[in-house]
Short mmCIF file of N, CA and C in Angstrom, two decimals:
data_model
loop_
_atom_site.label_atom_id
_atom_site.label_comp_id
_atom_site.label_asym_id
_atom_site.label_seq_id
_atom_site.Cartn_x
_atom_site.Cartn_y
_atom_site.Cartn_z
N ARG K 232 88.67 111.10 86.84
CA ARG K 232 90.43 110.84 87.42
C ARG K 232 89.69 109.17 87.89
N ILE K 233 89.09 109.50 88.63
CA ILE K 233 89.04 107.81 89.11
C ILE K 233 89.35 106.63 88.17
N VAL K 234 88.77 106.31 87.01
CA VAL K 234 89.26 105.27 85.87
C VAL K 234 90.72 105.66 85.67
N LEU K 235 91.28 107.24 85.13
CA LEU K 235 92.38 107.59 84.78
C LEU K 235 93.70 106.63 85.95
N LEU K 236 93.36 106.97 87.70
CA LEU K 236 94.21 106.67 88.33
C LEU K 236 94.42 105.21 88.03
N PHE K 237 92.96 104.44 88.46
CA PHE K 237 93.36 102.52 88.34
C PHE K 237 93.71 102.27 87.14
N ASP K 238 93.56 103.39 86.03
CA ASP K 238 94.62 102.43 84.51
C ASP K 238 95.20 102.72 84.55
N PHE K 239 95.83 103.86 85.66
CA PHE K 239 97.59 103.40 85.53
C PHE K 239 98.55 102.71 86.54
N PHE K 240 98.05 101.98 86.98
CA PHE K 240 97.78 101.00 88.56
C PHE K 240 97.64 99.69 87.52
N PHE K 241 96.99 99.17 87.08
CA PHE K 241 96.37 97.97 86.64
C PHE K 241 95.91 98.17 84.95
N PRO K 242 97.12 98.43 83.94
CA PRO K 242 96.35 99.37 82.49
C PRO K 242 95.83 98.15 81.28
N GLY K 243 95.00 98.30 81.56
CA GLY K 243 94.46 97.64 80.18
C GLY K 243 92.81 97.07 81.50
N SER K 244 93.05 96.40 83.03
CA SER K 244 92.35 95.77 83.14
C SER K 244 90.85 96.77 84.05
N GLY K 245 91.10 98.13 84.01
CA GLY K 245 90.34 98.20 84.12
C GLY K 245 89.29 99.42 83.13
N ARG K 246 88.18 98.62 83.46
CA ARG K 246 86.82 99.07 82.56
C ARG K 246 85.80 100.27 82.74
N GLY K 247 86.13 100.88 82.38
CA GLY K 247 85.43 101.85 82.66
C GLY K 247 84.07 102.44 82.39
N ASP K 248 83.51 102.83 82.94
CA ASP K 248 81.88 103.34 83.03
C ASP K 248 81.52 104.48 83.84
N LEU K 249 81.14 105.16 82.84
CA LEU K 249 81.01 106.32 82.80
C LEU K 249 79.66 106.95 81.95
N GLY K 250 78.82 105.94 82.65
CA GLY K 250 77.63 106.17 82.35
C GLY K 250 76.36 106.22 83.22
N PRO K 251 75.41 106.69 83.06
CA PRO K 251 74.62 105.98 84.40
C PRO K 251 74.14 105.23 85.80
N GLY K 252 74.24 103.85 85.04
CA GLY K 252 74.73 102.49 85.67
C GLY K 252 75.71 103.11 86.95
N PRO K 253 76.74 103.42 87.29
CA PRO K 253 77.80 103.13 88.56
C PRO K 253 76.90 104.31 89.39
N ILE K 254 76.14 105.44 89.04
CA ILE K 254 75.44 106.57 89.57
C ILE K 254 74.27 106.03 90.34
N VAL K 255 73.34 105.36 89.55
CA VAL K 255 72.58 104.92 89.71
C VAL K 255 72.95 103.63 91.10
N ASP K 256 74.10 102.36 91.03
CA ASP K 256 74.80 101.79 91.97
C ASP K 256 74.82 102.74 92.50
N ALA K 257 75.60 103.59 93.45
CA ALA K 257 75.59 104.50 93.82
C ALA K 257 75.52 105.54 95.11
N LEU K 258 73.96 104.62 94.25
CA LEU K 258 72.85 105.74 94.77
C LEU K 258 71.91 104.57 96.18
N LYS K 259 72.48 103.39 95.24
CA LYS K 259 71.93 102.18 96.09
C LYS K 259 73.21 101.95 98.60
N THR K 260 73.98 102.78 97.59
CA THR K 260 75.26 101.89 98.44
C THR K 260 75.53 103.68 99.04
N PRO K 261 74.28 104.02 100.05
CA PRO K 261 75.18 105.56 100.50
C PRO K 261 75.95 105.42 101.49
N GLY K 262 77.01 104.32 102.35
CA GLY K 262 77.06 104.38 103.11
C GLY K 262 78.57 103.12 103.00
N TYR K 263 79.28 103.84 101.80
CA TYR K 263 79.92 102.58 101.04
C TYR K 263 81.60 103.26 101.70
N LYS K 264 81.95 101.69 102.04
CA LYS K 264 82.88 101.87 103.04
C LYS K 264 83.99 102.23 101.71
N ASP K 265 84.26 102.47 100.99
CA ASP K 265 85.12 102.88 100.46
C ASP K 265 85.36 104.61 99.67
N GLY K 266 84.61 105.23 100.14
CA GLY K 266 84.52 106.04 99.65
C GLY K 266 83.29 106.58 98.64
N TRP K 267 84.17 108.05 98.08
CA TRP K 267 83.44 108.05 97.10
C TRP K 267 81.81 107.86 96.34
N GLY K 268 81.24 107.90 98.06
CA GLY K 268 79.68 107.93 98.25
C GLY K 268 79.16 106.84 97.00
N GLY K 269 79.98 105.73 97.25
CA GLY K 269 79.97 104.78 96.58
C GLY K 269 80.17 104.15 94.70
N TRP K 270 79.88 105.43 94.48
CA TRP K 270 80.59 105.85 93.14
C TRP K 270 81.88 104.87 92.30
N LYS K 271 81.46 103.92 92.05
CA LYS K 271 82.46 103.34 90.66
C LYS K 271 82.70 102.75 89.60
N PRO K 272 82.86 103.75 89.03
CA PRO K 272 82.82 103.84 87.59
C PRO K 272 83.34 103.11 86.79
N PHE K 273 84.89 101.99 87.36
CA PHE K 273 85.00 101.09 86.76
C PHE K 273 84.50 100.17 87.35
N SER K 274 85.38 98.92 86.32
CA SER K 274 85.69 97.88 86.89
C SER K 274 86.27 96.97 86.89
N TRP K 275 87.08 95.40 87.34
CA TRP K 275 88.02 94.78 86.68
C TRP K 275 87.49 93.38 85.83
N GLY K 276 88.60 93.82 85.17
CA GLY K 276 88.35 93.20 83.98
C GLY K 276 88.85 92.10 83.88
N GLU K 277 89.07 90.28 83.37
CA GLU K 277 89.35 89.15 83.37
C GLU K 277 91.14 89.01 83.11
N ASP K 278 91.71 90.00 83.31
CA ASP K 278 93.30 90.16 83.00
C ASP K 278 93.87 90.89 83.70
N GLU K 279 93.37 91.58 85.35
CA GLU K 279 93.66 91.68 86.10
C GLU K 279 95.27 91.63 86.62
N VAL K 280 94.96 89.30 87.64
CA VAL K 280 95.85 89.29 87.95
C VAL K 280 96.76 89.52 86.82
N ARG K 281 96.80 88.98 85.66
CA ARG K 281 97.59 89.63 84.67
C ARG K 281 98.82 90.87 84.27
N ASP K 282 98.30 90.98 84.37
CA ASP K 282 98.25 92.30 84.55
C ASP K 282 98.85 93.03 86.17
N PHE K 283 98.81 92.48 86.79
CA PHE K 283 99.80 93.01 88.14
C PHE K 283 100.67 91.83 88.41
N GLU K 284 100.68 90.84 87.73
CA GLU K 284 101.83 89.64 87.46
C GLU K 284 103.09 90.63 87.07
N ALA K 285 103.10 90.51 85.52
CA ALA K 285 103.59 91.76 84.58
C ALA K 285 103.93 93.00 85.58
N PHE K 286 103.29 93.60 86.23
CA PHE K 286 103.36 95.48 87.39
C PHE K 286 104.50 94.83 88.64
N SER K 287 104.37 93.32 88.95
CA SER K 287 104.75 93.69 90.04
C SER K 287 106.64 92.71 89.77
N ALA K 288 106.45 91.93 88.00
CA ALA K 288 107.87 91.43 87.96
C ALA K 288 108.63 90.88 88.72
N GLY K 289 108.03 89.58 89.83
CA GLY K 289 108.32 89.36 90.48
C GLY K 289 108.91 89.62 91.97
N GLY K 290 109.08 90.81 92.15
CA GLY K 290 109.35 92.07 93.28
C GLY K 290 110.39 93.36 93.07
N LYS K 291 110.62 93.18 91.75
CA LYS K 291 111.57 93.95 91.35
C LYS K 291 110.59 95.11 91.19
N PRO K 292 111.57 96.24 92.07
CA PRO K 292 111.24 98.06 91.77
C PRO K 292 110.99 98.67 90.80
N THR K 293 109.75 99.32 90.94
CA THR K 293 109.38 99.95 89.61
C THR K 293 108.98 100.92 89.72
N VAL K 294 108.83 102.17 89.00
CA VAL K 294 108.46 103.43 89.78
C VAL K 294 106.46 103.34 88.25
N LEU K 295 105.90 104.28 89.07
CA LEU K 295 104.55 103.84 88.13
C LEU K 295 104.58 104.81 87.18
N PRO K 296 104.13 104.63 86.69
CA PRO K 296 103.72 105.49 85.00
C PRO K 296 103.72 107.04 85.29
N ILE K 297 102.59 107.34 86.66
CA ILE K 297 102.30 108.76 86.75
C ILE K 297 104.13 109.24 86.73
N ILE K 298 104.08 108.76 88.27
CA ILE K 298 105.73 109.57 89.17
C ILE K 298 106.84 109.43 88.25
N GLN K 299 107.05 108.66 87.19
CA GLN K 299 107.89 108.22 86.04
C GLN K 299 107.35 110.08 85.01
N ILE K 300 106.07 110.10 84.95
CA ILE K 300 105.99 111.17 83.88
C ILE K 300 106.31 112.93 85.16
N ILE K 301 106.61 112.47 86.15
CA ILE K 301 106.26 114.18 87.58
C ILE K 301 108.23 113.87 87.24
N LEU K 302 108.65 112.91 87.37
CA LEU K 302 110.32 112.83 87.63
C LEU K 302 110.46 113.49 86.56
N ALA K 303 110.07 112.84 85.41
CA ALA K 303 110.60 113.21 84.01
C ALA K 303 110.41 114.65 83.79
N ARG K 304 109.56 115.47 84.05
CA ARG K 304 109.78 116.79 84.11
C ARG K 304 111.33 117.34 85.04
N GLY K 305 111.86 116.82 85.24
CA GLY K 305 112.90 117.37 86.75
C GLY K 305 114.53 116.36 85.89
N PRO K 306 114.80 115.73 85.09
CA PRO K 306 115.56 114.65 85.06
C PRO K 306 117.52 114.94 85.75
N ASP K 307 117.35 116.38 86.11
CA ASP K 307 118.49 116.58 86.23
C ASP K 307 118.92 116.00 88.25
N GLU K 308 117.76 116.95 88.35
CA GLU K 308 117.73 116.42 89.58
C GLU K 308 117.37 115.36 90.14
N VAL K 309 116.34 114.19 89.50
CA VAL K 309 116.09 112.55 89.75
C VAL K 309 118.01 112.50 89.85
N LYS K 310 118.80 113.04 88.56
CA LYS K 310 119.42 111.84 88.23
C LYS K 310 121.09 112.33 90.18
N ARG K 311 121.07 113.04 90.29
CA ARG K 311 121.36 114.15 91.34
C ARG K 311 121.07 112.98 92.46
N TRP K 312 119.69 113.03 93.13
CA TRP K 312 119.46 112.26 94.28
C TRP K 312 119.92 111.11 94.26
N LEU K 313 120.21 110.75 92.76
CA LEU K 313 120.15 109.25 93.04
C LEU K 313 121.79 108.87 93.04
N GLY K 314 122.60 109.98 92.75
CA GLY K 314 123.90 109.71 93.01
C GLY K 314 123.95 109.99 94.43
N ILE K 315 123.58 110.55 94.84
CA ILE K 315 123.97 110.46 96.75
C ILE K 315 123.04 109.03 96.87
N VAL K 316 121.81 108.75 96.79
CA VAL K 316 120.86 107.63 97.62
C VAL K 316 121.74 106.43 97.22
N THR K 317 122.14 106.25 96.12
CA THR K 317 122.57 104.92 95.34
C THR K 317 124.30 105.01 97.05
N LYS K 318 124.97 106.04 96.92
CA LYS K 318 125.67 105.89 97.63
C LYS K 318 125.92 105.65 98.85
N TRP K 319 124.45 105.10 99.66
CA TRP K 319 123.94 104.63 100.55
C TRP K 319 124.59 103.12 100.86
N ASP K 320 124.99 102.38 101.79
CA ASP K 320 125.22 101.30 101.93
C ASP K 320 123.47 100.70 103.10
N PHE K 321 122.60 99.82 101.44
CA PHE K 321 121.32 99.11 102.39
C PHE K 321 121.53 98.25 101.42
N LYS K 322 120.56 97.46 101.85
CA LYS K 322 119.95 96.38 101.51
C LYS K 322 118.67 95.76 101.31
N ARG K 323 117.71 96.83 101.79
CA ARG K 323 116.43 96.68 101.95
C ARG K 323 115.74 98.35 101.30
N VAL K 324 114.30 98.50 101.02
CA VAL K 324 113.83 99.50 100.71
C VAL K 324 111.88 99.40 100.90
N VAL K 325 111.68 100.24 102.10
CA VAL K 325 110.62 99.45 101.84
C VAL K 325 110.06 101.30 101.14
N PRO K 326 108.85 100.59 100.34
CA PRO K 326 107.95 101.33 99.37
C PRO K 326 106.86 101.79 100.01
N MET K 327 106.14 102.74 99.05
CA MET K 327 105.23 103.23 100.01
C MET K 327 104.27 102.48 99.86
N HIS K 328 103.66 102.00 98.83
CA HIS K 328 102.79 100.70 98.52
C HIS K 328 103.19 99.79 97.52
N LEU K 329 102.62 98.88 98.19
CA LEU K 329 102.76 97.61 97.90
C LEU K 329 103.28 96.42 98.16
N ASP K 330 104.34 95.47 98.11
CA ASP K 330 104.35 94.14 99.39
C ASP K 330 105.76 95.23 99.83
N ALA K 331 105.89 94.82 100.96
CA ALA K 331 107.25 95.33 101.39
C ALA K 331 107.97 95.08 102.61
N PRO K 332 108.93 94.86 102.73
CA PRO K 332 110.39 95.32 102.47
C PRO K 332 110.53 94.60 100.90
N LEU K 333 111.20 94.89 100.91
CA LEU K 333 112.64 94.58 99.00
C LEU K 333 113.57 94.48 99.17
N ALA K 334 113.82 93.78 98.66
CA ALA K 334 115.62 93.23 99.24
C ALA K 334 115.91 93.80 97.51
N VAL K 335 116.64 94.64 98.33
CA VAL K 335 117.21 95.92 96.69
C VAL K 335 118.51 96.31 97.21
N ASN K 336 119.38 96.29 96.48
CA ASN K 336 121.23 96.79 96.95
C ASN K 336 120.87 98.68 95.93
N PRO K 337 121.53 99.50 96.29
CA PRO K 337 121.84 100.16 95.19
C PRO K 337 121.46 100.27 94.32
N ASN K 338 122.66 99.30 93.55
CA ASN K 338 122.44 98.73 92.11
C ASN K 338 120.71 98.90 91.86
N GLU K 339 120.06 98.15 92.86
CA GLU K 339 118.96 97.22 91.59
C GLU K 339 117.51 98.60 91.29
N PHE K 340 118.10 99.52 93.02
CA PHE K 340 116.98 100.84 93.08
C PHE K 340 117.57 101.28 92.38
N GLU K 341 118.29 101.88 91.83
CA GLU K 341 118.92 103.01 90.65
C GLU K 341 118.55 101.94 89.50
N ASP K 342 118.02 100.67 88.98
CA ASP K 342 117.27 100.06 88.14
C ASP K 342 116.15 100.32 87.95
N ALA K 343 115.29 101.13 88.98
CA ALA K 343 113.98 101.20 88.11
C ALA K 343 114.15 102.84 87.90
N PHE K 344 115.27 103.51 87.98
CA PHE K 344 115.60 104.84 87.54
C PHE K 344 115.61 105.30 86.39
N GLN K 345 115.94 104.08 85.21
CA GLN K 345 116.53 104.06 84.02
C GLN K 345 115.63 105.09 83.66
N PHE K 346 114.43 104.87 83.06
CA PHE K 346 113.25 106.08 81.94
C PHE K 346 114.22 107.60 82.70
N VAL K 347 114.79 107.13 83.32
CA VAL K 347 115.64 109.00 83.75
C VAL K 347 116.66 108.89 83.10
N LYS K 348 117.46 107.88 82.73
CA LYS K 348 118.91 107.60 82.50
C LYS K 348 118.61 108.52 80.43
N SER K 349 117.87 106.98 80.60
CA SER K 349 117.66 107.20 78.81
C SER K 349 116.55 108.54 78.73
N GLY K 350 116.42 108.70 79.44
CA GLY K 350 115.33 109.89 78.55
C GLY K 350 113.59 109.15 78.23
N LYS K 351 113.72 107.77 78.57
CA LYS K 351 112.32 107.84 78.04
C LYS K 351 111.42 106.84 78.83
N ASN K 352 110.23 107.61 78.78
CA ASN K 352 109.41 106.56 80.00
C ASN K 352 108.78 105.31 79.27
N GLU K 353 109.83 104.28 79.42
CA GLU K 353 109.38 102.90 79.24
C GLU K 353 108.75 101.86 80.16
N VAL K 354 107.32 102.31 79.58
CA VAL K 354 106.81 100.78 81.39
C VAL K 354 106.14 99.46 80.37
N ARG K 355 106.90 99.03 80.96
CA ARG K 355 107.17 97.60 81.08
C ARG K 355 105.94 96.36 81.19
N TYR K 356 104.80 97.43 81.59
CA TYR K 356 103.94 96.59 81.08
C TYR K 356 102.40 96.87 81.25
N CYS K 357 102.61 98.47 80.16
CA CYS K 357 101.63 98.95 80.13
C CYS K 357 101.02 99.08 78.72
N GLY K 358 102.02 98.22 77.21
CA GLY K 358 102.01 99.14 75.89
C GLY K 358 100.29 99.07 75.66
N GLU K 359 99.54 98.07 75.56
CA GLU K 359 98.01 98.35 75.02
C GLU K 359 97.05 99.45 75.82
N ASP K 360 97.78 100.29 76.59
CA ASP K 360 97.56 101.62 77.60
C ASP K 360 97.86 103.03 77.23
N VAL K 361 99.97 102.72 76.84
CA VAL K 361 100.43 104.00 77.00
C VAL K 361 100.77 104.15 75.09
#
């Protein structure tokens, strides 16, 4: 699950290792500061920076693939919610992750949810994995 999670954040960059190597390494670092008991079944590839740049698209807002999958289950409700939120007069959005705040108006915010309107999960940055 951890490998899958990181693959959603940086597709193509995470290199999964489900063999004994990560377990042996974890046993050497029982006080691992980032949790999981030191178990890290992946490493980052050389294309991590390239993938992050594509993902961030110069600050353009996006909805993570895993969230797109969840929201695509109730497109009518998402459209209803967007209809309410995009009537508000705002100039920035504070996302839950990554850089904040984003200089985004209601139209730009709505653009991040095009997958709901089109009925397709078209993720701009992970064609090699999805």
